[in-house]
Coordinates of C-alpha atoms in Angstrom, one line a residue:
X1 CA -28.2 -4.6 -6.0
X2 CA -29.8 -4.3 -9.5
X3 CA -29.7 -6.9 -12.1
X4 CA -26.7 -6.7 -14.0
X5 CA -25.4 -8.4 -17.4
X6 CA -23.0 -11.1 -17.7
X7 CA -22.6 -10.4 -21.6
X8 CA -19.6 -9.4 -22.7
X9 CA -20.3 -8.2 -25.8
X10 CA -19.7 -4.4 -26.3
X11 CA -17.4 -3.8 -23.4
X12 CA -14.7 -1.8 -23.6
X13 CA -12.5 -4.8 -21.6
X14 CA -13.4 -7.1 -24.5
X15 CA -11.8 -5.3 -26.7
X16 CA -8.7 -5.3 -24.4
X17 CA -8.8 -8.5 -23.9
X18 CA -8.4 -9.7 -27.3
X19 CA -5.5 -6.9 -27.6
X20 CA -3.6 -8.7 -25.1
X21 CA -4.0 -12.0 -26.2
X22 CA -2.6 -10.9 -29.7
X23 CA 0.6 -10.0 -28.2
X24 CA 0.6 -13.0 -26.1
X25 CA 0.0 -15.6 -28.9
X26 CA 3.0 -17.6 -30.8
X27 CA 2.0 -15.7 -34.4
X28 CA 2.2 -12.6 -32.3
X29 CA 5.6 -13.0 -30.4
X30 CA 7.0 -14.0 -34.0
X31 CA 5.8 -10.7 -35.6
X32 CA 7.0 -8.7 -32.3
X33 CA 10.4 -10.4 -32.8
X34 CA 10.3 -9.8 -36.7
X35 CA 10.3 -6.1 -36.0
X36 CA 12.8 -6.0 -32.8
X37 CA 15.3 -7.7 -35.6
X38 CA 14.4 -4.6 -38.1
X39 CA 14.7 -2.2 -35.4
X40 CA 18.5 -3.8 -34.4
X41 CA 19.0 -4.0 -38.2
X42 CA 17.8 -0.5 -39.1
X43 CA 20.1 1.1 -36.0
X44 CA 23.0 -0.8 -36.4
X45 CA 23.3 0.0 -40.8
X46 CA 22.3 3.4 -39.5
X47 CA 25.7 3.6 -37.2
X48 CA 27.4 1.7 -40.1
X49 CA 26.6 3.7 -42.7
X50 CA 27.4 6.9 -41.1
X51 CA 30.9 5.7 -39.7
X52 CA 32.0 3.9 -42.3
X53 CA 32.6 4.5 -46.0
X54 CA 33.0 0.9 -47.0
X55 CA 29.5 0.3 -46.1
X56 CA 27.0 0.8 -49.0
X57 CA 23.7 -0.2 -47.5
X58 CA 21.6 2.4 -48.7
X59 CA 20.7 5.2 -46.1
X60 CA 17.4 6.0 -46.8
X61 CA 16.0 2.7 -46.5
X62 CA 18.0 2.2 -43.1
X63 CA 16.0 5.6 -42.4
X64 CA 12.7 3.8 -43.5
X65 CA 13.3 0.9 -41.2
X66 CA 13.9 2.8 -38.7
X67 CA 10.8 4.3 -38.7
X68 CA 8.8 1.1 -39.2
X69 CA 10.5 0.0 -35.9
X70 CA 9.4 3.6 -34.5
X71 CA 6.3 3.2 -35.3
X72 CA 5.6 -0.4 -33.5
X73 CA 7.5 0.7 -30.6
X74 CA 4.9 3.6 -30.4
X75 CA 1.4 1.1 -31.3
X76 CA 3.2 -1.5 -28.9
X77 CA 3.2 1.2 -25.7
X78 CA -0.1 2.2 -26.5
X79 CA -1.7 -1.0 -26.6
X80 CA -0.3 -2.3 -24.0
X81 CA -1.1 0.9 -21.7
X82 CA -4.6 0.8 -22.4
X83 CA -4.3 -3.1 -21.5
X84 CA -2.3 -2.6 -18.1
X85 CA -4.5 0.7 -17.3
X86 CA -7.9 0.0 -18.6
X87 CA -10.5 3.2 -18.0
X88 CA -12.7 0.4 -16.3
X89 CA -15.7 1.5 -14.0
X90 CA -14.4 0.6 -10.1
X91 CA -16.5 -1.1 -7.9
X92 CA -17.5 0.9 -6.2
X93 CA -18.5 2.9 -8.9
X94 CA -21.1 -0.1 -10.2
X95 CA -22.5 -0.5 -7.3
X96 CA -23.6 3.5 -7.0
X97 CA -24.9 2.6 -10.7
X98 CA -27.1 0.1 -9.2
X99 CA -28.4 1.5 -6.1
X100 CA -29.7 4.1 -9.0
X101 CA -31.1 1.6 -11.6
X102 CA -29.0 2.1 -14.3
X103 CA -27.7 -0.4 -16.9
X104 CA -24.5 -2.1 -16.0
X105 CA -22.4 -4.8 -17.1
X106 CA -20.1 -7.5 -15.0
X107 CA -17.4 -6.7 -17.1
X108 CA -17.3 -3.0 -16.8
X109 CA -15.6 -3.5 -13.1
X110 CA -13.6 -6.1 -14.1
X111 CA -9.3 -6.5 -14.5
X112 CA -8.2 -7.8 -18.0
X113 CA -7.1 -11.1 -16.1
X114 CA -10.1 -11.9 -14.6
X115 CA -12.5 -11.2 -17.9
X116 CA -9.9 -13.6 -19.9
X117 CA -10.5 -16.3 -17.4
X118 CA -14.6 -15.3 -18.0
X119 CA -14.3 -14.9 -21.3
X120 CA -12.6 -18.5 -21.9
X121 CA -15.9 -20.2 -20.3
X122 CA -18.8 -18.3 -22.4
X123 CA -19.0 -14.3 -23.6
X124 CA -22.6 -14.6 -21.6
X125 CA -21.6 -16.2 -18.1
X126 CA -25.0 -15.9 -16.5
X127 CA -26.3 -19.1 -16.3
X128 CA -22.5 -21.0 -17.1
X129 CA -21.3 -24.0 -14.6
X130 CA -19.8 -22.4 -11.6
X131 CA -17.3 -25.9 -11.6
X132 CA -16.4 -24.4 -15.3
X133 CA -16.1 -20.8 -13.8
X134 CA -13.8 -22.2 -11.2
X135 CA -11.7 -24.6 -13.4
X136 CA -10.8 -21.1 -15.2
X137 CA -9.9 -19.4 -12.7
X138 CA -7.7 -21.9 -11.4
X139 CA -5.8 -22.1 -14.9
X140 CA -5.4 -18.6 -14.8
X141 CA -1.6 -17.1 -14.6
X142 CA -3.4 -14.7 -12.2
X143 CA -3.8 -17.0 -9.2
X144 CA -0.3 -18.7 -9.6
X145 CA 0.7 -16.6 -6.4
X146 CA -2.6 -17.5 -4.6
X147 CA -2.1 -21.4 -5.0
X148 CA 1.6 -21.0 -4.3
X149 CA 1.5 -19.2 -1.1
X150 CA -1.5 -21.8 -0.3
X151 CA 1.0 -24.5 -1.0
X152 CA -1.5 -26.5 -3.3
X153 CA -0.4 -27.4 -6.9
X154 CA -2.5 -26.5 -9.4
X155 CA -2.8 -29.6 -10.9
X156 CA -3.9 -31.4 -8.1
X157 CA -7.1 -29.0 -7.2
X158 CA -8.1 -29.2 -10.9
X159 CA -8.2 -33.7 -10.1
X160 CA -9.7 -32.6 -6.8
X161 CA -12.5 -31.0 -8.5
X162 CA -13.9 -33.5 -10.6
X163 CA -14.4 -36.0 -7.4
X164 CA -16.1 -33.5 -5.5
X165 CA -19.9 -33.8 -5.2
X166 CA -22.5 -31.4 -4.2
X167 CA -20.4 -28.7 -6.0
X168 CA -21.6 -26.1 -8.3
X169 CA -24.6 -25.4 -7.0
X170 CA -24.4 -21.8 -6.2
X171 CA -25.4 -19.4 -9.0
X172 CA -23.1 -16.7 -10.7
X173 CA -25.1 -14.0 -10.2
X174 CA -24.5 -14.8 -6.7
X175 CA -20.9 -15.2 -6.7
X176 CA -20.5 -12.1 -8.9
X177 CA -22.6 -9.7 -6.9
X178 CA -20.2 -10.9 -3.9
X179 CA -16.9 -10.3 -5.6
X180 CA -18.4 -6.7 -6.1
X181 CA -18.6 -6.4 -2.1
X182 CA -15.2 -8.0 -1.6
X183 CA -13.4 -5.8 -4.1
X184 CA -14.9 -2.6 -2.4
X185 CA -13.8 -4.1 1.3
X186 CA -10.0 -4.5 -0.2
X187 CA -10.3 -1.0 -1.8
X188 CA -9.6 -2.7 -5.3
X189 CA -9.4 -0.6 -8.3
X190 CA -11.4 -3.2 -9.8
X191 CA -12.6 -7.2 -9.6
X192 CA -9.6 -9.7 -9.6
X193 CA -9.8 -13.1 -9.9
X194 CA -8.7 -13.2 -6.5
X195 CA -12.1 -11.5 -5.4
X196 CA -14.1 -13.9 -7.4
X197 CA -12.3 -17.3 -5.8
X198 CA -12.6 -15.4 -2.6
X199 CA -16.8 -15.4 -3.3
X200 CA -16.9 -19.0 -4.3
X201 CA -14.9 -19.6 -1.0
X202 CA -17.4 -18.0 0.6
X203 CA -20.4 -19.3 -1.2
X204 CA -19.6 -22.9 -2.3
X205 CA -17.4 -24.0 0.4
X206 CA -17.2 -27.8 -1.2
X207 CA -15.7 -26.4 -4.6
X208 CA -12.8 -24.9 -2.5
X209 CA -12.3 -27.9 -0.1
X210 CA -8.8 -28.3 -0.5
X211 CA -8.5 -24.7 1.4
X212 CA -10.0 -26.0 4.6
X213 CA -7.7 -29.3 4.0
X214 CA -4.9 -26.7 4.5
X215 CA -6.4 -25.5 7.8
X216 CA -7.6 -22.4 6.2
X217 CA -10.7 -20.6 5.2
X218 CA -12.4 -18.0 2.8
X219 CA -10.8 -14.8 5.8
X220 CA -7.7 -16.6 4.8
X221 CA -8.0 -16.9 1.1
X222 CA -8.9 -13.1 1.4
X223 CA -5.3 -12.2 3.0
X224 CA -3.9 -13.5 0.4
X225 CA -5.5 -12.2 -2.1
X226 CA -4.2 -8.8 -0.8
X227 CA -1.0 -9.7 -0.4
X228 CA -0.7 -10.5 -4.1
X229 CA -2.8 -7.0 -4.8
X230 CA 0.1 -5.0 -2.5
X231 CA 2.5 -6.7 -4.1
X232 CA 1.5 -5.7 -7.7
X233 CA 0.7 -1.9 -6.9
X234 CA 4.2 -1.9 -5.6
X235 CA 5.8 -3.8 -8.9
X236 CA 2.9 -1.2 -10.7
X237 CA 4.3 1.8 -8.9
X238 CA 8.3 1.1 -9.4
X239 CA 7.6 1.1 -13.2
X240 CA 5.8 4.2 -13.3
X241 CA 8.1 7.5 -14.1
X242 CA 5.5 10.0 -13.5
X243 CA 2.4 8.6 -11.7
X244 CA 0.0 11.3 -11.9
X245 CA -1.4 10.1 -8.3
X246 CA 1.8 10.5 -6.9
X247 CA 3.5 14.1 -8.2
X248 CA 3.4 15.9 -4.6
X249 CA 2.0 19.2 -6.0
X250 CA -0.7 20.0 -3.0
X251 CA -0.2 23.1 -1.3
X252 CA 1.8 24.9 -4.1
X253 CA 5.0 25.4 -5.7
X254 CA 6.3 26.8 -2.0
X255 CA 4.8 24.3 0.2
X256 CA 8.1 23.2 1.5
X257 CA 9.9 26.3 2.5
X258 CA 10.4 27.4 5.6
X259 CA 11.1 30.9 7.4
X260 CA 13.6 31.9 9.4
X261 CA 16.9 30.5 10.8
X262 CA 16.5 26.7 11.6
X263 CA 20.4 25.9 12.4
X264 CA 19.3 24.6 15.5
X265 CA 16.5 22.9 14.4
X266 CA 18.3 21.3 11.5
X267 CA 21.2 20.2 14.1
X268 CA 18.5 18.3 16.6
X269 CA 16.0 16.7 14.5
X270 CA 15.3 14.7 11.5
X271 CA 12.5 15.1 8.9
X272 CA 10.5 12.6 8.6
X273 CA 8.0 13.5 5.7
X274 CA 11.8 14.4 3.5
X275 CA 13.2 10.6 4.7
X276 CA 9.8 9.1 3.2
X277 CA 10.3 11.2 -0.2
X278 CA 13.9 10.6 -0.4
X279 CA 13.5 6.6 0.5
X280 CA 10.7 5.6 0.4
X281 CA 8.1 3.6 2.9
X282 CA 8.9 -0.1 2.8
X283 CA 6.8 -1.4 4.8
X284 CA 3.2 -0.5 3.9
X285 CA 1.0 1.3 6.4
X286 CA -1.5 -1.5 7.9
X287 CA -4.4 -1.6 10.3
X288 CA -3.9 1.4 13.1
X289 CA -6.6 3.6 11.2
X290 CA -8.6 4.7 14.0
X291 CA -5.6 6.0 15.8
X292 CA -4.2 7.6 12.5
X293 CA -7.5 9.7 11.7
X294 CA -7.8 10.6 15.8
X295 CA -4.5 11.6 15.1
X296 CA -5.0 13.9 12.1
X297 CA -8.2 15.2 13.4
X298 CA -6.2 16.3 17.0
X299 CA -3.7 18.5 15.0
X300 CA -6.4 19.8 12.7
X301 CA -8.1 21.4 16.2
X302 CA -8.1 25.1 16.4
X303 CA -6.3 25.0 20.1
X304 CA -3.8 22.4 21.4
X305 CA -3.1 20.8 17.9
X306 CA -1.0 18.5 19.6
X307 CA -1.6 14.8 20.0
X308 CA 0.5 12.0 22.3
X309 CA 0.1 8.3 21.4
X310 CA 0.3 6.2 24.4
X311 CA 0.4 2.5 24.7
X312 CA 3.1 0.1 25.0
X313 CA 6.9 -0.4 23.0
X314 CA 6.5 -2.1 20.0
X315 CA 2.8 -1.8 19.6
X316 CA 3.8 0.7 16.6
X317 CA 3.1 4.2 17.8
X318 CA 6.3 5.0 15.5
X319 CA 4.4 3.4 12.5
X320 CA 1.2 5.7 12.9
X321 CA 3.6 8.9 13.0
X322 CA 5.4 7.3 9.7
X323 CA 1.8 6.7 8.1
X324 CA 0.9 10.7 8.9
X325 CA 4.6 11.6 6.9
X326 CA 3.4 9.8 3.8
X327 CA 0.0 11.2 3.8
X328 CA 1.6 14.7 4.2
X329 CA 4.7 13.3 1.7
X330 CA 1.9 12.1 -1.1
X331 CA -0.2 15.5 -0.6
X332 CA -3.0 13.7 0.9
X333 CA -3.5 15.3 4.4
X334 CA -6.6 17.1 5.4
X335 CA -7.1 20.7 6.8
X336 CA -4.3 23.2 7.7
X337 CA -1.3 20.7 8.1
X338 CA -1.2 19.3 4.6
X339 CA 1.6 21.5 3.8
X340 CA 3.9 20.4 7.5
X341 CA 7.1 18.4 7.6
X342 CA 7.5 16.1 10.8
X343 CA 10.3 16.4 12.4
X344 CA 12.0 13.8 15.0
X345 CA 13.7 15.0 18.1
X346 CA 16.7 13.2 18.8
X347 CA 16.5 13.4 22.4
X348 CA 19.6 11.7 22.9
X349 CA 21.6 14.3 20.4
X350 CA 19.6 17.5 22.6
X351 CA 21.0 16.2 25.5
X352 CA 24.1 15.2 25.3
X353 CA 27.0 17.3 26.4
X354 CA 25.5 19.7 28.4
X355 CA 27.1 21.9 30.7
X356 CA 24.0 22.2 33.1
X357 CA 20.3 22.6 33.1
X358 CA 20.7 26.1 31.7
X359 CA 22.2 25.0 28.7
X360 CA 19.3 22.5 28.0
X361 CA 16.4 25.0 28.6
X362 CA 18.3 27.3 26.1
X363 CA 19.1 24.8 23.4
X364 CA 15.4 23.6 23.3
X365 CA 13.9 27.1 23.4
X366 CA 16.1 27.3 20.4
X367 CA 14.5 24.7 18.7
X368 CA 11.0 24.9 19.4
X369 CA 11.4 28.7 18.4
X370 CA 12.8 27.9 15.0
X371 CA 10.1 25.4 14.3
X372 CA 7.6 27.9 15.1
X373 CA 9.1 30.6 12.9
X374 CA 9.6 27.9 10.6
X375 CA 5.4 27.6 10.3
X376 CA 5.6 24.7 8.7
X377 CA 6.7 22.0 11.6
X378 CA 5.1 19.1 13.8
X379 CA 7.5 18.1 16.4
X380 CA 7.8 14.6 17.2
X381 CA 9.0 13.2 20.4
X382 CA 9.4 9.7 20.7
X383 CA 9.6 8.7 24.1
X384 CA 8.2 11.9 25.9
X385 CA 9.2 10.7 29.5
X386 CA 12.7 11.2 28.6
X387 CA 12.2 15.2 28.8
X388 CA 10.1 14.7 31.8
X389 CA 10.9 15.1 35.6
X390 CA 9.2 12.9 38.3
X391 CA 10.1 15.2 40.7
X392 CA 14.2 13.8 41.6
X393 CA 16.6 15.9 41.8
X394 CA 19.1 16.3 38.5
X395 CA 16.9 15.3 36.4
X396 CA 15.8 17.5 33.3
X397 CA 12.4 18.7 32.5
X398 CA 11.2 20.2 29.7
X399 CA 7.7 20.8 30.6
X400 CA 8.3 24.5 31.5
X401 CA 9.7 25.1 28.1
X402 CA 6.8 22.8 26.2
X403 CA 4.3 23.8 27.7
X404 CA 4.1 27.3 26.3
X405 CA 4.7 26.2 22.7
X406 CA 1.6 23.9 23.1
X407 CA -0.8 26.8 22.5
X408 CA 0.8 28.3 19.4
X409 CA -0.8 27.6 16.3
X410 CA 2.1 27.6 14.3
X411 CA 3.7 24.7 16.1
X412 CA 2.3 20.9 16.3
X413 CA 3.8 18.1 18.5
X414 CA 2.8 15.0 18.1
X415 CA 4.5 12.7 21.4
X416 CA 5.0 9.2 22.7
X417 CA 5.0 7.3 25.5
X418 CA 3.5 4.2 27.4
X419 CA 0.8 4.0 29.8
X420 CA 3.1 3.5 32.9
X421 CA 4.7 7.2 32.5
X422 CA 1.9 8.8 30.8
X423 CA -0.1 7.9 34.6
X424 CA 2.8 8.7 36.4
X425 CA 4.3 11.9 35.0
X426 CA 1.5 14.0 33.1
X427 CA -0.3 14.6 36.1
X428 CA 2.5 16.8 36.9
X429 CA 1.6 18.5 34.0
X430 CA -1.4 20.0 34.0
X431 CA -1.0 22.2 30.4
X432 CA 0.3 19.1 28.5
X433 CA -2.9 17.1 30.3
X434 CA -4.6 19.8 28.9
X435 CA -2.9 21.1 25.3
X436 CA -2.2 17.3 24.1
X437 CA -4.9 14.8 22.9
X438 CA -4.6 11.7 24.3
X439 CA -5.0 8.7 21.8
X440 CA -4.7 5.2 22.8
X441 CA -2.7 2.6 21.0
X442 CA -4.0 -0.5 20.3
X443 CA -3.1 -3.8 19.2
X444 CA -3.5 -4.7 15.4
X445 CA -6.3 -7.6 15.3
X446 CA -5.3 -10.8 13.8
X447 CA -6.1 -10.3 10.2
X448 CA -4.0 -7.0 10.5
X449 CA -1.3 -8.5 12.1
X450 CA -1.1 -11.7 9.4
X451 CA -1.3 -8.5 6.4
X452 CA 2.1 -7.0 8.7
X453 CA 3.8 -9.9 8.5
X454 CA 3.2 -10.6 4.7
X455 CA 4.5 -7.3 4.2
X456 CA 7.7 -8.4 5.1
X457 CA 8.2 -11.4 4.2
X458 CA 9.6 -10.5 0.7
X459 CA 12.5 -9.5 2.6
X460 CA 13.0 -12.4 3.9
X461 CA 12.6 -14.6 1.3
X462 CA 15.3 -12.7 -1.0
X463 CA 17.6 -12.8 1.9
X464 CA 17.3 -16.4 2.4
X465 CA 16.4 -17.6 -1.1
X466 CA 13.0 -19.5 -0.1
X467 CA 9.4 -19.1 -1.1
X468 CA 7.1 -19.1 2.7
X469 CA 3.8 -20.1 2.6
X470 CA 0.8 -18.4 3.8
X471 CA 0.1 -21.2 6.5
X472 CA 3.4 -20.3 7.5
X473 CA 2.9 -16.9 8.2
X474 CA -0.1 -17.6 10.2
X475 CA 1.6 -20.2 12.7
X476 CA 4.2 -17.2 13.5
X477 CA 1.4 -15.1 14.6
X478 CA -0.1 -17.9 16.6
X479 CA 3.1 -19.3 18.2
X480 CA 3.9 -15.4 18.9
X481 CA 0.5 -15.0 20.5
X482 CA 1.6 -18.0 22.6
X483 CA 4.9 -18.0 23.8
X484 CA 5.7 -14.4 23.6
X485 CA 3.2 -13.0 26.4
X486 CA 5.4 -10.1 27.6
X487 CA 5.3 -8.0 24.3
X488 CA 2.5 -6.5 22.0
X489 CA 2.3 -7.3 18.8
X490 CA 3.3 -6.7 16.1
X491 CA 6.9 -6.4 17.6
X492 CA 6.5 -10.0 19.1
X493 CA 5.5 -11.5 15.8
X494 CA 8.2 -9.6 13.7
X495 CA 10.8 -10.7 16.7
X496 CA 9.9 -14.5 15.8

């Protein structure tokens, strides 16, 4: 990487910097409050003066206060957007700048929390103390969370540091240059301050002893780092009324119609990519990107767009079809089925009272043939084997009526089932063999699985009123891993 400068002098986050410390300073709350009271004021003669005869304040300076109160209101949003949504450079973005030579500052890629904590040591942080780099990041507000979900007070790694020798010998060039590469593995918008503890972790392990005294190390200090990142883009998001990342407009102002008569459709299935829009996604998307991009690519294929995900219950072959809803919900699907809907089958609905086998074939050729007017559909079938016959007698199969609709273009189907069946009853089926991918599930690793579970944890903690630590989460994965030998994860670690 090239050289870059630790000055801060000139940058644009400077600038903001010093705007948000004016509104969080005592002289500046005061002022703030001053002109709340002459907004209330200003609105409340305002109401008086207009209902009331007896009141004499005079109008037009109720009218001028008002405007005074406007007029903060307006410089108070617009400050504090620019401070909350700095146009920073990403890293990603500094490092392309480097690879071509070009001039670039530390601060250009940084958030406005972790240049305050920079700034408060020296505006030129070059050649400062990495122990007085560390001490202010430590004070920051910005790693509350991380220290709290570490389940260290502050107070006591701040005593800790001073005893420690050896520390502090690691330069900041070093540590920045590595917060730049951390920040681009987490997909960061820009550098946090907990990218830049998560470098001195990694690159002056005595500084940060009191992690490993906790059991943990700098792979640790990373996952939580990005569970306080998720957890802010979600706060971020729900404050947003019109995020112009998230306004759904690929494909057109038609994207979502459908032609023809879908009654039966409608009746039998549930869509998927309309239940993400109209609810939401809890539960973010995490690990499973292999599978989700195989996945994509199989029903971007000219013939036999169709895909089955097979690997054992739990393992979260559901999650990967939810992950594909989103991307199609958010407009962020590739190639010719960024405009689709997913639809569920409920099998269990489809086959339940029947008169015969008859009335089965002719209630799913009903559906598949609305779908495929429809142009716009990816089936989903959750649990293929259900459909399938192993050769008994009275047992329904669907293959005869799939297996057609696997080679129209306007039709996808996206299936699931575990390995058992899959070896068992798609031999039987030569065309699905042939007209649906086969993508294997696999087990999220154990970084993945520890990002799952702090997913949910919120949950849990407003349920039951109590803060878990990090060190928690990780001995539910292990004791999962350890006693619970007959399921995959993550449904064993979610079950515990």
């Amino acid at each position: 990487m090239a050289k870059l400068n630790y000055n801060s002098a000139g940058t644009r986050i400077k600038k903001l910097v010093k705007i948000n410390q004016l509104f969080s300073s005592f002289p500046g709350k005061i002022l703030s409050m001053i002109f709340w009271l002459v907004g209330f004021f200003s609105v409340a003669s305002l109401s008086l003066t207009l209902i009331s005869t007896s009141f004499d304040f005079p109008l037009g300076w109720s009218l001028i206060l008002l405007v005074i109160f406007l007029i903060f209101l307006a410089l108070r949003a617009f400050f504090r957007f620019f401070v909350q949504n700095p146009e920073i450079l990403s890293p990603m973005e500094i490092k392309e700048k480097a690879k071509k030579k070009e001039d670039i500052k530390y601060f250009d890629c940084l958030s406005v929390a972790a240049a305050s904590a920079l700034m408060s040591v020296s505006s030129d942080i070059e050649e400062v103390d990495i122990c007085s780099v560390f001490i202010s990041l430590v004070k920051s507000p910005a790693s509350n969370f991380i220290f709290n979900r570490i389940g260290v007070a502050k107070e006591d790694v701040l005593e800790k540091i001073a005893t420690v020798t050896g520390a502090g010998a690691v330069r900041f060039s070093q540590v920045a240059e590595r917060s730049i590469e951390i920040a681009i593995l987490e997909n960061h918008n820009k550098v946090e301050v907990g990218d830049i503890l998560v470098a001195i972790s990694e690159l002056d392990p005595d500084l940060t002893s009191f992690i490993s005294e906790k059991n943990l190390d700098s792979n640790d200090l990373a996952n939580i780092v990005y569970w306080q990142t998720s957890l802010e883009k979600k706060i971020e998001k729900g404050k947003k009324i019109l995020d112009p990342s998230d306004l759904h407009l690929s494909g057109g102002i038609g994207r979502d119609w459908a032609f023809g008569y879908t009654l039966d459709l409608n009746q039998f299935s549930t869509d998927l990519t309309e239940e993400v829009n109209r609810f939401g996604l809890g539960l973010e998307i995490i690990g499973h990107e292999r599978e989700t991009t195989l996945l994509e690519q199989a029903l971007n294929r000219v013939e036999g767009a169709n895909a089955i995900l097979v690997g054992e219950p739990g393992i979260g072959k559901k999650t990967i079809v939810l992950g594909l809803a989103k991307k199609l919900n958010d407009g962020k699907a590739s190639g010719s089925i960024y405009h689709k809907h997913i639809r569920e089958l409920n099998v269990d609905l489809l086959i339940s009272g029947l008169s015969g086998p008859g009335e089965f074939t002719e209630r799913l050729t009903r559906v598949f043939s609305q779908a495929a007017n429809a142009g716009n559909i990816i089936i989903f079938i959750d649990g293929l084997e259900k459909l399938l016959s192993s050769g008994e007698a009275g047992q329904i199969d669907a293959s005869a009526v799939l297996s057609p609709y696997l080679a129209y273009p306007e039709i996808n189907f996206i299936c699931t089932m575990n390995a058992a069946d899959y070896n068992s009853l798609i031999p039987n089926s030569p065309i699905i063999s042939q007209k649906m991918e086969r993508i294997e599930v696999s087990e999220p690793n154990g970084s993945e699985m520890i990002r799952i579970l702090e997913d949910m944890v919120l949950k849990v903690e407003n349920h039951f009123k109590i803060l878990v630590t990090y060190s928690a989460i990780k001995e539910v994965a292990k004791l999962a891993n350890k006693y619970l030998l007959d399921q995959p994860n993550p449904e064993k670690s979610i079950s515990l």
